[in-house]
Structures are given as structure tokens and as C-alpha cells.
Amino acid sequence: MHSALVAEKLRKQHWKKAVITTHHKPDSDAMGSSLGLYHFLLQHIPEVQVITPTDYPDFLNWMPGNDHVLIYEGNEARANAIALEADVIFCLDFNTLSRINEFGETVRRSKAEKVLIDHHQDPEGFEDFSLWTTETSSTSELVYHFIQQQFGREAISRQSAPCLYSGILTDTGNFRHNNTRSSTHRVVADLIELGADITAIHDALYDNFREERLRLIGYTLHNKLEILDDCHTALITLNKEELKQFKVETGDTEGLVNYGLSIKGIVLAVLIIDRTKLVKMSFRSKGDFACNEFAQKHFSGGGHRNASGGQSTESLEATVARFKETIRLYREDLSRI
Ligand code: 5GP
Ligand code: MN
């Protein structure tokens, strides 16, 4: 961990222009850690710009600082210029540059020093300074520890606290996944004291959807849920027509994969969606089945042991067929849990 080195540079005001970036289709931890860090960095760096590779769900727009976020897609020239002029780029909640799409090439080319803050396995190693561990629930929790340990808890502002809380909340599945530790609850307790309004945050994240999202969930669970009994697997697929029918927007399918896991005896839940350019896959598992290794080996993906994702350039039908074939190879692993 290079926390002390990074803190030293911040204290000496070594950096004048910073960029914070995070993975494409940012989730609550990606945005929460980025904006949580943003408010803090402004105390030590004159110019700080958050750049996301793509858009993100409307239910994350409430975070303080959201109005200052620049979305790379559609603003490529401006985003590239800012990243090339920056003297430091903070890379949050991802660890391979392919996770930030074409913006990754700019980040690679930029002479800026790179600081990685992340909790996923297998970092590619593009960074100069690493604040990395898989032992923390979320990148937001890592940002909390960095600020608290190096600068004291008072350095976490009323703007940062709700952002960091939100990232921890969602990456732990509302404190139910096994990445939730007693220390996680201590951090969260502190964030509440520092200004995170938990009812407002829960309302913003979970009671803020369009009607179509609920209709989509109902339709999907009724018509599209397939159980692969011998593999203890629940599978949902969504094709392009269905995405159109329910006017699916960024964020509408978030959480859909989890329903499969709530069925007794199911240890792997899978969601396969025919997105514009790629077929996107989400995996969630229980127990020892490492769905990140499965995603990495067969579907160019990765993530955490019990929550991972991947993709395929084949058609939806071909991807589903290949998934069904491949998962059979793991039948025994899936039965043992
Ligand atoms: P989700 O299913 O919510 O998109 O992603 C679940 C987890 O897997 C997240 O931690 C995410 O960072 C990771 N993940 C999702 N898709 C990919 C992918 O294509 N590659 C890698 N390396 N990780 C992914
Ligand atoms: Mn995360």
C-alpha cells in the first residue's frame, strides 16, 4: 500500500491537476468512491475532474458533486485533453484499463502519475501508486480508510460521507455479502455521524425507479427465468426486443440477477443481456463457487468470487448455448456447495 506516499504528495501540494476515473457503466461504489474522493482532493489539489467512461443510472445523480462529472462518451476531445494535461489520475474501482473502454488508451498515454484505489482481484499493474486490497468491502471503504488514516476523520466532509456510505451499502448487498465485516459496520457508523442520511440514501437508491423497471422485473421472473436443475443454476436472458419493449435504460437491470439466488438450492444466478455492442453477462454465486474465475476463463470477465461479470461478441443465442455447455463442466462443483 502506497497510502503514505500519496498522502505526502497531497500534503506538499505536489499535484495541480487531477483526474478521477472509474469503470464503465459506473455503479454506486464506482460513483460513491469517485465523488467521495473528489470532495477530499479539492482540499489539496486546485483542479479536480471526475471523468466516467460512460453514463450511469439516474438513481446515482443525487450524489454531491454529480453536476461536475464529465462523461467521456460524447465529450471525447475534452476528456482526452484534460487527462493528457493532468499530473495525476486516480483510478477507482477497476484495475485493468480495458474496463474504461477507449478512455483507457488516453490514460495509458498520459504522463500523469496513476494512483490505483481498488478491491478487485488481479490488477494489471499500470499504476505508479497502489492502494489495493481484496480485503475491503468496497472501493468506497478503501477511500474512507485512506482519508481517515492519513488525514483524520474530520477530513471526510458532509459531501463525501453520503457518497462513501452509498458505495459500501451496495457493494455489500446492504450488508449481507461475506465481504461485510464488523469493521465495515464501524466505518458506516462513522459515516452516519459524519453526515450520511441513511433514509434519504435508501430512498434515492431503491425507491426511485421508473414504472417500466418493475414491469420488466415482473415479466422477466414470470417468463424468462430458467432453472438448470442439475447445475443448481438460475438463468435469465433478455434480448434486444425486450429491452426496447420495456424502454430499458442504464441501471434498470441492476439487481435483476440476484432474484435467481433467492431460490432454495440455487448456487449460481446468471443474467445474459443483448446490449448494443456486446452480450453482457452477470454472475452471482453462493459459497465456494468462484464465479469470477468462471467469467475470466470463459467470458473475458472477472470481478469477485461471488459477484462477477463477463461479455461475449457472439450472438445472444450462441452465448447462451455456450454458457449452458460450459456450465455443465462445473456440475460437480455446483452440487457440492
Ligand atoms: P455486474 O454484474 O454488476 O455488472 O458486475 C459484478 C462485478 O463483476 C463487479 O464487481 C464488476 O466490477 C465485475 N465485472 C463485471 N463485468 C466485468 C468484466 O467484464 N470484467 C471484469 N474484470 N469484471 C467485471
Ligand atoms: Mn466496487
PDB file of C-alpha atoms and ligand atoms in Angstrom, residues 23 27-30 33 92-94 118-120 136-140 167 170-171 304, ligand 2:
ATOM      1  CA  HIS A  23     -15.148   1.749 -14.648  1.00  0.00           C
ATOM      2  CA  ASP A  27     -22.338   1.592 -10.138  1.00  0.00           C
ATOM      3  CA  SER A  28     -22.894   3.101  -6.715  1.00  0.00           C
ATOM      4  CA  ASP A  29     -19.434   2.097  -5.446  1.00  0.00           C
ATOM      5  CA  ALA A  30     -17.749   3.493  -8.556  1.00  0.00           C
ATOM      6  CA  SER A  33     -15.833   6.333  -4.183  1.00  0.00           C
ATOM      7  CA  LEU A  92     -11.085   3.858  -8.791  1.00  0.00           C
ATOM      8  CA  ASP A  93     -12.964   0.543  -8.583  1.00  0.00           C
ATOM      9  CA  PHE A  94     -11.226  -1.107 -11.566  1.00  0.00           C
ATOM     10  CA  ASP A 118      -9.390  -0.781  -5.954  1.00  0.00           C
ATOM     11  CA  HIS A 119     -10.627  -4.006  -4.370  1.00  0.00           C
ATOM     12  CA  HIS A 120     -10.860  -6.395  -7.360  1.00  0.00           C
ATOM     13  CA  THR A 136     -12.130  -4.431   1.888  1.00  0.00           C
ATOM     14  CA  SER A 137     -15.850  -4.457   1.105  1.00  0.00           C
ATOM     15  CA  SER A 138     -15.688  -1.733  -1.499  1.00  0.00           C
ATOM     16  CA  THR A 139     -13.565   0.974  -3.057  1.00  0.00           C
ATOM     17  CA  SER A 140     -15.579   3.473  -1.022  1.00  0.00           C
ATOM     18  CA  GLY A 167     -20.783   2.624  -2.208  1.00  0.00           C
ATOM     19  CA  THR A 170     -24.490  -1.514  -2.394  1.00  0.00           C
ATOM     20  CA  ASP A 171     -21.187  -3.422  -2.715  1.00  0.00           C
ATOM     21  CA  HIS A 304     -15.220 -11.029  -7.126  1.00  0.00           C
TER      22      HIS A 304
HETATM   23 MN    MN B   2     -16.685  -1.899  -6.034  1.00  0.00          MN
END
